PDB file with SEQRES, HELIX, SHEET and CRYST1 records, atoms N, CA, C and O in Angstrom:
SEQRES   1 A   69  ASP LEU SER ASP LEU ASN PHE LEU ALA ALA LEU GLU GLN          
SEQRES   2 A   69  ALA ARG ASP ARG LEU LYS LYS PRO LEU PHE MET VAL PRO          
SEQRES   3 A   69  ALA MET ALA GLN LYS GLN LEU ASP ALA ILE LYS LEU TYR          
SEQRES   4 A   69  THR ARG HIS ALA ILE PRO ALA TYR PHE ASN VAL ASP ARG          
SEQRES   5 A   69  ALA ALA ARG ALA ILE LYS GLY VAL VAL ASP TYR VAL ARG          
SEQRES   6 A   69  TRP ARG ALA VAL                                              
HELIX    1 AA1 LEU A    5  LEU A   18  1                                  14    
HELIX    2 AA2 ALA A   29  LYS A   31  5                                   3    
HELIX    3 AA3 LEU A   33  ARG A   41  1                                   9    
HELIX    4 AA4 VAL A   50  ALA A   68  1                                  19    
CRYST1    1.000    1.000    1.000  90.00  90.00  90.00 P 1           1          
ATOM      1  N   ASP A   1      -5.932  16.295   5.251  1.00  0.00           N  
ATOM      2  CA  ASP A   1      -5.924  15.058   4.473  1.00  0.00           C  
ATOM      3  C   ASP A   1      -4.518  14.467   4.493  1.00  0.00           C  
ATOM      4  O   ASP A   1      -3.552  15.143   4.136  1.00  0.00           O  
ATOM      5  N   LEU A   2      -4.404  13.232   4.902  1.00  0.00           N  
ATOM      6  CA  LEU A   2      -3.087  12.602   5.021  1.00  0.00           C  
ATOM      7  C   LEU A   2      -2.423  12.337   3.685  1.00  0.00           C  
ATOM      8  O   LEU A   2      -1.218  12.089   3.639  1.00  0.00           O  
ATOM      9  N   SER A   3      -3.171  12.381   2.607  1.00  0.00           N  
ATOM     10  CA  SER A   3      -2.549  12.177   1.302  1.00  0.00           C  
ATOM     11  C   SER A   3      -1.904  13.462   0.773  1.00  0.00           C  
ATOM     12  O   SER A   3      -1.372  13.472  -0.337  1.00  0.00           O  
ATOM     13  N   ASP A   4      -1.947  14.532   1.550  1.00  0.00           N  
ATOM     14  CA  ASP A   4      -1.324  15.807   1.184  1.00  0.00           C  
ATOM     15  C   ASP A   4       0.193  15.642   1.229  1.00  0.00           C  
ATOM     16  O   ASP A   4       0.767  15.449   2.300  1.00  0.00           O  
ATOM     17  N   LEU A   5       0.832  15.719   0.080  1.00  0.00           N  
ATOM     18  CA  LEU A   5       2.284  15.501   0.002  1.00  0.00           C  
ATOM     19  C   LEU A   5       3.079  16.599   0.702  1.00  0.00           C  
ATOM     20  O   LEU A   5       4.202  16.355   1.144  1.00  0.00           O  
ATOM     21  N   ASN A   6       2.515  17.809   0.811  1.00  0.00           N  
ATOM     22  CA  ASN A   6       3.203  18.876   1.547  1.00  0.00           C  
ATOM     23  C   ASN A   6       3.273  18.545   3.033  1.00  0.00           C  
ATOM     24  O   ASN A   6       4.289  18.797   3.681  1.00  0.00           O  
ATOM     25  N   PHE A   7       2.193  17.981   3.572  1.00  0.00           N  
ATOM     26  CA  PHE A   7       2.188  17.574   4.979  1.00  0.00           C  
ATOM     27  C   PHE A   7       3.194  16.458   5.210  1.00  0.00           C  
ATOM     28  O   PHE A   7       3.922  16.470   6.202  1.00  0.00           O  
ATOM     29  N   LEU A   8       3.236  15.492   4.295  1.00  0.00           N  
ATOM     30  CA  LEU A   8       4.208  14.403   4.394  1.00  0.00           C  
ATOM     31  C   LEU A   8       5.628  14.954   4.355  1.00  0.00           C  
ATOM     32  O   LEU A   8       6.473  14.540   5.149  1.00  0.00           O  
ATOM     33  N   ALA A   9       5.898  15.868   3.457  1.00  0.00           N  
ATOM     34  CA  ALA A   9       7.237  16.470   3.352  1.00  0.00           C  
ATOM     35  C   ALA A   9       7.603  17.209   4.642  1.00  0.00           C  
ATOM     36  O   ALA A   9       8.748  17.143   5.089  1.00  0.00           O  
ATOM     37  N   ALA A  10       6.646  17.905   5.236  1.00  0.00           N  
ATOM     38  CA  ALA A  10       6.902  18.616   6.493  1.00  0.00           C  
ATOM     39  C   ALA A  10       7.245  17.629   7.607  1.00  0.00           C  
ATOM     40  O   ALA A  10       8.141  17.891   8.410  1.00  0.00           O  
ATOM     41  N   LEU A  11       6.542  16.499   7.662  1.00  0.00           N  
ATOM     42  CA  LEU A  11       6.851  15.481   8.671  1.00  0.00           C  
ATOM     43  C   LEU A  11       8.237  14.876   8.436  1.00  0.00           C  
ATOM     44  O   LEU A  11       8.981  14.637   9.387  1.00  0.00           O  
ATOM     45  N   GLU A  12       8.580  14.630   7.183  1.00  0.00           N  
ATOM     46  CA  GLU A  12       9.915  14.103   6.874  1.00  0.00           C  
ATOM     47  C   GLU A  12      10.997  15.083   7.299  1.00  0.00           C  
ATOM     48  O   GLU A  12      12.016  14.679   7.859  1.00  0.00           O  
ATOM     49  N   GLN A  13      10.784  16.360   7.038  1.00  0.00           N  
ATOM     50  CA  GLN A  13      11.764  17.380   7.438  1.00  0.00           C  
ATOM     51  C   GLN A  13      11.890  17.437   8.949  1.00  0.00           C  
ATOM     52  O   GLN A  13      12.999  17.555   9.471  1.00  0.00           O  
ATOM     53  N   ALA A  14      10.779  17.356   9.659  1.00  0.00           N  
ATOM     54  CA  ALA A  14      10.811  17.374  11.131  1.00  0.00           C  
ATOM     55  C   ALA A  14      11.556  16.151  11.649  1.00  0.00           C  
ATOM     56  O   ALA A  14      12.393  16.270  12.543  1.00  0.00           O  
ATOM     57  N   ARG A  15      11.261  14.978  11.096  1.00  0.00           N  
ATOM     58  CA  ARG A  15      11.945  13.753  11.512  1.00  0.00           C  
ATOM     59  C   ARG A  15      13.449  13.872  11.294  1.00  0.00           C  
ATOM     60  O   ARG A  15      14.236  13.506  12.166  1.00  0.00           O  
ATOM     61  N   ASP A  16      13.848  14.383  10.135  1.00  0.00           N  
ATOM     62  CA  ASP A  16      15.270  14.504   9.819  1.00  0.00           C  
ATOM     63  C   ASP A  16      15.956  15.554  10.686  1.00  0.00           C  
ATOM     64  O   ASP A  16      17.095  15.362  11.111  1.00  0.00           O  
ATOM     65  N   ARG A  17      15.274  16.650  10.946  1.00  0.00           N  
ATOM     66  CA  ARG A  17      15.847  17.726  11.769  1.00  0.00           C  
ATOM     67  C   ARG A  17      15.995  17.278  13.226  1.00  0.00           C  
ATOM     68  O   ARG A  17      17.010  17.553  13.866  1.00  0.00           O  
ATOM     69  N   LEU A  18      14.985  16.593  13.735  1.00  0.00           N  
ATOM     70  CA  LEU A  18      14.995  16.155  15.131  1.00  0.00           C  
ATOM     71  C   LEU A  18      15.826  14.887  15.349  1.00  0.00           C  
ATOM     72  O   LEU A  18      16.248  14.586  16.465  1.00  0.00           O  
ATOM     73  N   LYS A  19      16.049  14.154  14.253  1.00  0.00           N  
ATOM     74  CA  LYS A  19      16.765  12.878  14.327  1.00  0.00           C  
ATOM     75  C   LYS A  19      16.085  11.920  15.302  1.00  0.00           C  
ATOM     76  O   LYS A  19      16.737  11.220  16.078  1.00  0.00           O  
ATOM     77  N   LYS A  20      14.762  11.911  15.237  1.00  0.00           N  
ATOM     78  CA  LYS A  20      13.926  11.039  16.071  1.00  0.00           C  
ATOM     79  C   LYS A  20      12.901  10.354  15.176  1.00  0.00           C  
ATOM     80  O   LYS A  20      12.443  10.934  14.191  1.00  0.00           O  
ATOM     81  N   PRO A  21      12.545   9.131  15.517  1.00  0.00           N  
ATOM     82  CA  PRO A  21      11.524   8.463  14.707  1.00  0.00           C  
ATOM     83  C   PRO A  21      10.144   9.081  14.930  1.00  0.00           C  
ATOM     84  O   PRO A  21       9.824   9.535  16.029  1.00  0.00           O  
ATOM     85  N   LEU A  22       9.353   9.092  13.895  1.00  0.00           N  
ATOM     86  CA  LEU A  22       7.968   9.531  13.990  1.00  0.00           C  
ATOM     87  C   LEU A  22       7.063   8.338  13.731  1.00  0.00           C  
ATOM     88  O   LEU A  22       7.378   7.472  12.915  1.00  0.00           O  
ATOM     89  N   PHE A  23       5.956   8.299  14.422  1.00  0.00           N  
ATOM     90  CA  PHE A  23       4.936   7.281  14.224  1.00  0.00           C  
ATOM     91  C   PHE A  23       3.624   7.997  13.978  1.00  0.00           C  
ATOM     92  O   PHE A  23       3.360   9.036  14.584  1.00  0.00           O  
ATOM     93  N   MET A  24       2.807   7.460  13.104  1.00  0.00           N  
ATOM     94  CA  MET A  24       1.541   8.084  12.756  1.00  0.00           C  
ATOM     95  C   MET A  24       0.394   7.170  13.191  1.00  0.00           C  
ATOM     96  O   MET A  24       0.423   5.963  12.951  1.00  0.00           O  
ATOM     97  N   VAL A  25      -0.608   7.759  13.829  1.00  0.00           N  
ATOM     98  CA  VAL A  25      -1.848   7.043  14.152  1.00  0.00           C  
ATOM     99  C   VAL A  25      -2.986   7.924  13.630  1.00  0.00           C  
ATOM    100  O   VAL A  25      -3.489   8.793  14.342  1.00  0.00           O  
ATOM    101  N   PRO A  26      -3.383   7.685  12.379  1.00  0.00           N  
ATOM    102  CA  PRO A  26      -4.411   8.552  11.800  1.00  0.00           C  
ATOM    103  C   PRO A  26      -5.794   8.262  12.368  1.00  0.00           C  
ATOM    104  O   PRO A  26      -6.108   7.127  12.729  1.00  0.00           O  
ATOM    105  N   ALA A  27      -6.604   9.294  12.439  1.00  0.00           N  
ATOM    106  CA  ALA A  27      -8.009   9.104  12.799  1.00  0.00           C  
ATOM    107  C   ALA A  27      -8.683   8.350  11.662  1.00  0.00           C  
ATOM    108  O   ALA A  27      -8.350   8.548  10.494  1.00  0.00           O  
ATOM    109  N   MET A  28      -9.623   7.495  12.005  1.00  0.00           N  
ATOM    110  CA  MET A  28     -10.349   6.711  11.001  1.00  0.00           C  
ATOM    111  C   MET A  28      -9.381   5.980  10.072  1.00  0.00           C  
ATOM    112  O   MET A  28      -9.488   6.075   8.849  1.00  0.00           O  
ATOM    113  N   ALA A  29      -8.445   5.258  10.662  1.00  0.00           N  
ATOM    114  CA  ALA A  29      -7.377   4.610   9.910  1.00  0.00           C  
ATOM    115  C   ALA A  29      -7.896   3.677   8.823  1.00  0.00           C  
ATOM    116  O   ALA A  29      -7.279   3.559   7.765  1.00  0.00           O  
ATOM    117  N   GLN A  30      -9.012   3.018   9.068  1.00  0.00           N  
ATOM    118  CA  GLN A  30      -9.556   2.094   8.067  1.00  0.00           C  
ATOM    119  C   GLN A  30      -9.865   2.797   6.738  1.00  0.00           C  
ATOM    120  O   GLN A  30      -9.857   2.170   5.679  1.00  0.00           O  
ATOM    121  N   LYS A  31     -10.133   4.093   6.808  1.00  0.00           N  
ATOM    122  CA  LYS A  31     -10.432   4.859   5.594  1.00  0.00           C  
ATOM    123  C   LYS A  31      -9.184   5.534   5.025  1.00  0.00           C  
ATOM    124  O   LYS A  31      -9.262   6.233   4.015  1.00  0.00           O  
ATOM    125  N   GLN A  32      -8.039   5.328   5.668  1.00  0.00           N  
ATOM    126  CA  GLN A  32      -6.798   5.985   5.268  1.00  0.00           C  
ATOM    127  C   GLN A  32      -5.746   4.979   4.793  1.00  0.00           C  
ATOM    128  O   GLN A  32      -4.549   5.239   4.920  1.00  0.00           O  
ATOM    129  N   LEU A  33      -6.168   3.848   4.254  1.00  0.00           N  
ATOM    130  CA  LEU A  33      -5.229   2.788   3.899  1.00  0.00           C  
ATOM    131  C   LEU A  33      -4.148   3.252   2.926  1.00  0.00           C  
ATOM    132  O   LEU A  33      -2.976   2.919   3.102  1.00  0.00           O  
ATOM    133  N   ASP A  34      -4.524   4.006   1.918  1.00  0.00           N  
ATOM    134  CA  ASP A  34      -3.526   4.490   0.960  1.00  0.00           C  
ATOM    135  C   ASP A  34      -2.528   5.430   1.628  1.00  0.00           C  
ATOM    136  O   ASP A  34      -1.330   5.370   1.352  1.00  0.00           O  
ATOM    137  N   ALA A  35      -3.021   6.292   2.502  1.00  0.00           N  
ATOM    138  CA  ALA A  35      -2.135   7.212   3.218  1.00  0.00           C  
ATOM    139  C   ALA A  35      -1.198   6.440   4.149  1.00  0.00           C  
ATOM    140  O   ALA A  35      -0.021   6.781   4.261  1.00  0.00           O  
ATOM    141  N   ILE A  36      -1.706   5.411   4.812  1.00  0.00           N  
ATOM    142  CA  ILE A  36      -0.873   4.599   5.704  1.00  0.00           C  
ATOM    143  C   ILE A  36       0.260   3.962   4.907  1.00  0.00           C  
ATOM    144  O   ILE A  36       1.406   3.954   5.356  1.00  0.00           O  
ATOM    145  N   LYS A  37      -0.050   3.434   3.741  1.00  0.00           N  
ATOM    146  CA  LYS A  37       0.988   2.840   2.884  1.00  0.00           C  
ATOM    147  C   LYS A  37       1.994   3.900   2.445  1.00  0.00           C  
ATOM    148  O   LYS A  37       3.198   3.642   2.438  1.00  0.00           O  
ATOM    149  N   LEU A  38       1.518   5.085   2.080  1.00  0.00           N  
ATOM    150  CA  LEU A  38       2.388   6.172   1.635  1.00  0.00           C  
ATOM    151  C   LEU A  38       3.361   6.573   2.741  1.00  0.00           C  
ATOM    152  O   LEU A  38       4.563   6.686   2.500  1.00  0.00           O  
ATOM    153  N   TYR A  39       2.855   6.784   3.931  1.00  0.00           N  
ATOM    154  CA  TYR A  39       3.712   7.200   5.045  1.00  0.00           C  
ATOM    155  C   TYR A  39       4.726   6.113   5.388  1.00  0.00           C  
ATOM    156  O   TYR A  39       5.890   6.406   5.661  1.00  0.00           O  
ATOM    157  N   THR A  40       4.287   4.875   5.373  1.00  0.00           N  
ATOM    158  CA  THR A  40       5.193   3.773   5.684  1.00  0.00           C  
ATOM    159  C   THR A  40       6.303   3.691   4.641  1.00  0.00           C  
ATOM    160  O   THR A  40       7.455   3.438   4.993  1.00  0.00           O  
ATOM    161  N   ARG A  41       5.982   3.897   3.373  1.00  0.00           N  
ATOM    162  CA  ARG A  41       7.018   3.898   2.328  1.00  0.00           C  
ATOM    163  C   ARG A  41       8.017   5.026   2.534  1.00  0.00           C  
ATOM    164  O   ARG A  41       9.157   4.931   2.079  1.00  0.00           O  
ATOM    165  N   HIS A  42       7.612   6.078   3.202  1.00  0.00           N  
ATOM    166  CA  HIS A  42       8.490   7.222   3.451  1.00  0.00           C  
ATOM    167  C   HIS A  42       9.105   7.167   4.852  1.00  0.00           C  
ATOM    168  O   HIS A  42       9.503   8.194   5.403  1.00  0.00           O  
ATOM    169  N   ALA A  43       9.178   5.970   5.416  1.00  0.00           N  
ATOM    170  CA  ALA A  43       9.831   5.730   6.718  1.00  0.00           C  
ATOM    171  C   ALA A  43       9.141   6.453   7.871  1.00  0.00           C  
ATOM    172  O   ALA A  43       9.791   6.846   8.840  1.00  0.00           O  
ATOM    173  N   ILE A  44       7.839   6.626   7.765  1.00  0.00           N  
ATOM    174  CA  ILE A  44       7.022   7.125   8.874  1.00  0.00           C  
ATOM    175  C   ILE A  44       5.944   6.060   9.094  1.00  0.00           C  
ATOM    176  O   ILE A  44       4.879   6.118   8.479  1.00  0.00           O  
ATOM    177  N   PRO A  45       6.216   5.097   9.961  1.00  0.00           N  
ATOM    178  CA  PRO A  45       5.247   4.016  10.155  1.00  0.00           C  
ATOM    179  C   PRO A  45       3.911   4.555  10.647  1.00  0.00           C  
ATOM    180  O   PRO A  45       3.848   5.404  11.537  1.00  0.00           O  
ATOM    181  N   ALA A  46       2.861   4.046  10.051  1.00  0.00           N  
ATOM    182  CA  ALA A  46       1.509   4.444  10.433  1.00  0.00           C  
ATOM    183  C   ALA A  46       0.776   3.208  10.945  1.00  0.00           C  
ATOM    184  O   ALA A  46       0.853   2.135  10.347  1.00  0.00           O  
ATOM    185  N   TYR A  47       0.075   3.371  12.042  1.00  0.00           N  
ATOM    186  CA  TYR A  47      -0.601   2.254  12.703  1.00  0.00           C  
ATOM    187  C   TYR A  47      -2.097   2.531  12.795  1.00  0.00           C  
ATOM    188  O   TYR A  47      -2.541   3.679  12.778  1.00  0.00           O  
ATOM    189  N   PHE A  48      -2.857   1.448  12.892  1.00  0.00           N  
ATOM    190  CA  PHE A  48      -4.312   1.563  12.914  1.00  0.00           C  
ATOM    191  C   PHE A  48      -4.853   2.044  14.250  1.00  0.00           C  
ATOM    192  O   PHE A  48      -5.968   2.563  14.316  1.00  0.00           O  
ATOM    193  N   ASN A  49      -4.078   1.878  15.315  1.00  0.00           N  
ATOM    194  CA  ASN A  49      -4.540   2.362  16.617  1.00  0.00           C  
ATOM    195  C   ASN A  49      -3.347   2.633  17.518  1.00  0.00           C  
ATOM    196  O   ASN A  49      -2.220   2.236  17.223  1.00  0.00           O  
ATOM    197  N   VAL A  50      -3.614   3.311  18.613  1.00  0.00           N  
ATOM    198  CA  VAL A  50      -2.558   3.721  19.535  1.00  0.00           C  
ATOM    199  C   VAL A  50      -1.866   2.509  20.163  1.00  0.00           C  
ATOM    200  O   VAL A  50      -0.661   2.547  20.409  1.00  0.00           O  
ATOM    201  N   ASP A  51      -2.617   1.434  20.425  1.00  0.00           N  
ATOM    202  CA  ASP A  51      -2.015   0.243  21.022  1.00  0.00           C  
ATOM    203  C   ASP A  51      -0.918  -0.338  20.131  1.00  0.00           C  
ATOM    204  O   ASP A  51       0.154  -0.701  20.617  1.00  0.00           O  
ATOM    205  N   ARG A  52      -1.184  -0.425  18.842  1.00  0.00           N  
ATOM    206  CA  ARG A  52      -0.167  -0.950  17.918  1.00  0.00           C  
ATOM    207  C   ARG A  52       1.042  -0.031  17.852  1.00  0.00           C  
ATOM    208  O   ARG A  52       2.180  -0.498  17.813  1.00  0.00           O  
ATOM    209  N   ALA A  53       0.801   1.260  17.840  1.00  0.00           N  
ATOM    210  CA  ALA A  53       1.912   2.214  17.814  1.00  0.00           C  
ATOM    211  C   ALA A  53       2.733   2.109  19.099  1.00  0.00           C  
ATOM    212  O   ALA A  53       3.963   2.157  19.059  1.00  0.00           O  
ATOM    213  N   ALA A  54       2.056   1.967  20.232  1.00  0.00           N  
ATOM    214  CA  ALA A  54       2.760   1.858  21.513  1.00  0.00           C  
ATOM    215  C   ALA A  54       3.620   0.605  21.546  1.00  0.00           C  
ATOM    216  O   ALA A  54       4.744   0.645  22.046  1.00  0.00           O  
ATOM    217  N   ARG A  55       3.114  -0.511  21.022  1.00  0.00           N  
ATOM    218  CA  ARG A  55       3.916  -1.739  20.972  1.00  0.00           C  
ATOM    219  C   ARG A  55       5.146  -1.550  20.098  1.00  0.00           C  
ATOM    220  O   ARG A  55       6.229  -2.032  20.431  1.00  0.00           O  
ATOM    221  N   ALA A  56       4.983  -0.853  18.986  1.00  0.00           N  
ATOM    222  CA  ALA A  56       6.114  -0.596  18.096  1.00  0.00           C  
ATOM    223  C   ALA A  56       7.156   0.290  18.784  1.00  0.00           C  
ATOM    224  O   ALA A  56       8.356   0.030  18.691  1.00  0.00           O  
ATOM    225  N   ILE A  57       6.700   1.321  19.465  1.00  0.00           N  
ATOM    226  CA  ILE A  57       7.628   2.210  20.180  1.00  0.00           C  
ATOM    227  C   ILE A  57       8.343   1.434  21.274  1.00  0.00           C  
ATOM    228  O   ILE A  57       9.548   1.606  21.459  1.00  0.00           O  
ATOM    229  N   LYS A  58       7.635   0.593  21.996  1.00  0.00           N  
ATOM    230  CA  LYS A  58       8.262  -0.232  23.029  1.00  0.00           C  
ATOM    231  C   LYS A  58       9.322  -1.139  22.414  1.00  0.00           C  
ATOM    232  O   LYS A  58      10.387  -1.337  22.999  1.00  0.00           O  
ATOM    233  N   GLY A  59       9.038  -1.686  21.250  1.00  0.00           N  
ATOM    234  CA  GLY A  59      10.019  -2.523  20.567  1.00  0.00           C  
ATOM    235  C   GLY A  59      11.289  -1.760  20.235  1.00  0.00           C  
ATOM    236  O   GLY A  59      12.391  -2.290  20.380  1.00  0.00           O  
ATOM    237  N   VAL A  60      11.143  -0.524  19.793  1.00  0.00           N  
ATOM    238  CA  VAL A  60      12.309   0.314  19.486  1.00  0.00           C  
ATOM    239  C   VAL A  60      13.096   0.598  20.764  1.00  0.00           C  
ATOM    240  O   VAL A  60      14.322   0.489  20.778  1.00  0.00           O  
ATOM    241  N   VAL A  61      12.398   0.960  21.828  1.00  0.00           N  
ATOM    242  CA  VAL A  61      13.057   1.257  23.104  1.00  0.00           C  
ATOM    243  C   VAL A  61      13.786   0.021  23.628  1.00  0.00           C  
ATOM    244  O   VAL A  61      14.933   0.120  24.063  1.00  0.00           O  
ATOM    245  N   ASP A  62      13.133  -1.138  23.591  1.00  0.00           N  
ATOM    246  CA  ASP A  62      13.762  -2.371  24.052  1.00  0.00           C  
ATOM    247  C   ASP A  62      15.004  -2.688  23.231  1.00  0.00           C  
ATOM    248  O   ASP A  62      16.014  -3.124  23.784  1.00  0.00           O  
ATOM    249  N   TYR A  63      14.944  -2.473  21.921  1.00  0.00           N  
ATOM    250  CA  TYR A  63      16.094  -2.737  21.056  1.00  0.00           C  
ATOM    251  C   TYR A  63      17.249  -1.815  21.404  1.00  0.00           C  
ATOM    252  O   TYR A  63      18.393  -2.260  21.500  1.00  0.00           O  
ATOM    253  N   VAL A  64      16.964  -0.550  21.592  1.00  0.00           N  
ATOM    254  CA  VAL A  64      18.024   0.419  21.922  1.00  0.00           C  
ATOM    255  C   VAL A  64      18.675   0.045  23.254  1.00  0.00           C  
ATOM    256  O   VAL A  64      19.897   0.103  23.388  1.00  0.00           O  
ATOM    257  N   ARG A  65      17.867  -0.333  24.225  1.00  0.00           N  
ATOM    258  CA  ARG A  65      18.414  -0.746  25.529  1.00  0.00           C  
ATOM    259  C   ARG A  65      19.255  -1.998  25.386  1.00  0.00           C  
ATOM    260  O   ARG A  65      20.311  -2.101  26.010  1.00  0.00           O  
ATOM    261  N   TRP A  66      18.812  -2.953  24.580  1.00  0.00           N  
ATOM    262  CA  TRP A  66      19.558  -4.188  24.364  1.00  0.00           C  
ATOM    263  C   TRP A  66      20.900  -3.903  23.703  1.00  0.00           C  
ATOM    264  O   TRP A  66      21.917  -4.494  24.067  1.00  0.00           O  
ATOM    265  N   ARG A  67      20.901  -2.995  22.728  1.00  0.00           N  
ATOM    266  CA  ARG A  67      22.144  -2.627  22.025  1.00  0.00           C  
ATOM    267  C   ARG A  67      23.120  -1.910  22.958  1.00  0.00           C  
ATOM    268  O   ARG A  67      24.333  -1.978  22.760  1.00  0.00           O  
ATOM    269  N   ALA A  68      22.600  -1.233  23.962  1.00  0.00           N  
ATOM    270  CA  ALA A  68      23.449  -0.462  24.870  1.00  0.00           C  
ATOM    271  C   ALA A  68      24.164  -1.339  25.878  1.00  0.00           C  
ATOM    272  O   ALA A  68      25.102  -0.887  26.536  1.00  0.00           O  
ATOM    273  N   VAL A  69      23.738  -2.580  26.010  1.00  0.00           N  
ATOM    274  CA  VAL A  69      24.344  -3.487  27.013  1.00  0.00           C  
ATOM    275  C   VAL A  69      25.676  -3.989  26.539  1.00  0.00           C  
ATOM    276  O   VAL A  69      26.332  -4.757  27.243  1.00  0.00           O  
TER     277      VAL A  69                                                      
END                                                                             
């Protein structure tokens, strides 16, 4: 269950330890609206499908490349 705060805490710890962004694409996202909001508030963006997550990741990659120029 994505509303499990222990799971959220574990993801936050992994993100902080790895120093890498995490993105969440929950199964049956339409039924996980509260969890999506919770994860997003905790700096773990959650998307309704893989396509949206991929666009977001591409945006991050493009930004990093632009900053490196």
